[in-house]
Amino acid sequence: MNSTLVTSYYQGTLGRIRDVAVTADGTGLLLVTNNTDGRGSPQAGDDRLVRVALSPGTS
């Protein structure tokens, strides 16, 4: 998969990604967002745990 495509897909939707980990079964990624760090106006849903599915055979 083209990294530009992935960047464009998630741009403006998740905010600051603080950490990324591979799921235990290797089929996805877990992303932790942190948007309530004292900047701006915190809102419900700013800090999230997001699972992104990975497709086999893509790079």
mmCIF file of C-alpha atoms in Angstrom:
data_model
loop_
_atom_site.group_PDB
_atom_site.id
_atom_site.type_symbol
_atom_site.label_atom_id
_atom_site.label_comp_id
_atom_site.label_asym_id
_atom_site.label_seq_id
_atom_site.Cartn_x
_atom_site.Cartn_y
_atom_site.Cartn_z
ATOM 1 C CA MET A 1 0.000 0.000 0.000
ATOM 2 C CA ASN A 2 1.250 3.466 -0.802
ATOM 3 C CA SER A 3 2.137 5.414 2.370
ATOM 4 C CA THR A 4 0.774 8.621 0.810
ATOM 5 C CA LEU A 5 -2.607 6.943 0.378
ATOM 6 C CA VAL A 6 -2.660 5.855 4.033
ATOM 7 C CA THR A 7 -1.644 9.331 5.205
ATOM 8 C CA SER A 8 -4.386 10.924 3.101
ATOM 9 C CA TYR A 9 -7.004 8.464 4.342
ATOM 10 C CA TYR A 10 -6.422 9.244 8.023
ATOM 11 C CA GLN A 11 -5.505 12.920 7.672
ATOM 12 C CA GLY A 12 -7.741 15.085 9.853
ATOM 13 C CA THR A 13 -9.584 12.141 11.416
ATOM 14 C CA LEU A 14 -7.487 10.883 14.324
ATOM 15 C CA GLY A 15 -5.528 13.839 15.617
ATOM 16 C CA ARG A 16 -2.193 13.166 17.301
ATOM 17 C CA ILE A 17 -1.182 9.502 17.205
ATOM 18 C CA ARG A 18 0.905 8.843 20.315
ATOM 19 C CA ASP A 19 1.689 5.132 19.981
ATOM 20 C CA VAL A 20 1.230 2.235 17.573
ATOM 21 C CA ALA A 21 1.344 -1.509 18.291
ATOM 22 C CA VAL A 22 0.670 -4.644 16.261
ATOM 23 C CA THR A 23 -2.324 -6.668 17.451
ATOM 24 C CA ALA A 24 -1.569 -9.998 19.159
ATOM 25 C CA ASP A 25 -2.779 -11.945 16.122
ATOM 26 C CA GLY A 26 -0.839 -9.747 13.667
ATOM 27 C CA THR A 27 -3.896 -8.786 11.633
ATOM 28 C CA GLY A 28 -4.033 -5.142 12.613
ATOM 29 C CA LEU A 29 -2.565 -2.135 14.346
ATOM 30 C CA LEU A 30 -3.676 -0.446 17.550
ATOM 31 C CA LEU A 31 -3.331 3.339 17.524
ATOM 32 C CA VAL A 32 -3.587 5.468 20.661
ATOM 33 C CA THR A 33 -4.525 9.106 20.132
ATOM 34 C CA ASN A 34 -3.915 11.892 22.632
ATOM 35 C CA ASN A 35 -5.576 15.203 21.874
ATOM 36 C CA THR A 36 -6.301 16.360 25.421
ATOM 37 C CA ASP A 37 -2.764 17.270 26.474
ATOM 38 C CA GLY A 38 -3.540 20.821 27.604
ATOM 39 C CA ARG A 39 -3.658 22.370 24.142
ATOM 40 C CA GLY A 40 -6.875 23.562 22.596
ATOM 41 C CA SER A 41 -10.293 22.715 23.987
ATOM 42 C CA PRO A 42 -10.642 19.068 25.073
ATOM 43 C CA GLN A 43 -13.786 17.353 23.856
ATOM 44 C CA ALA A 44 -15.353 13.957 24.430
ATOM 45 C CA GLY A 45 -13.776 11.358 22.157
ATOM 46 C CA ASP A 46 -10.443 13.166 21.789
ATOM 47 C CA ASP A 47 -8.387 10.364 23.362
ATOM 48 C CA ARG A 48 -9.102 7.073 21.627
ATOM 49 C CA LEU A 49 -7.859 3.553 20.996
ATOM 50 C CA VAL A 50 -8.341 2.731 17.311
ATOM 51 C CA ARG A 51 -7.894 -0.667 15.621
ATOM 52 C CA VAL A 52 -6.824 -0.622 11.969
ATOM 53 C CA ALA A 53 -7.183 -3.893 10.046
ATOM 54 C CA LEU A 54 -4.270 -4.937 7.838
ATOM 55 C CA SER A 55 -4.784 -6.807 4.591
ATOM 56 C CA PRO A 56 -2.544 -9.809 3.951
ATOM 57 C CA GLY A 57 0.045 -9.341 1.212
ATOM 58 C CA THR A 58 0.091 -5.524 1.242
ATOM 59 C CA SER A 59 3.090 -3.390 2.026
#
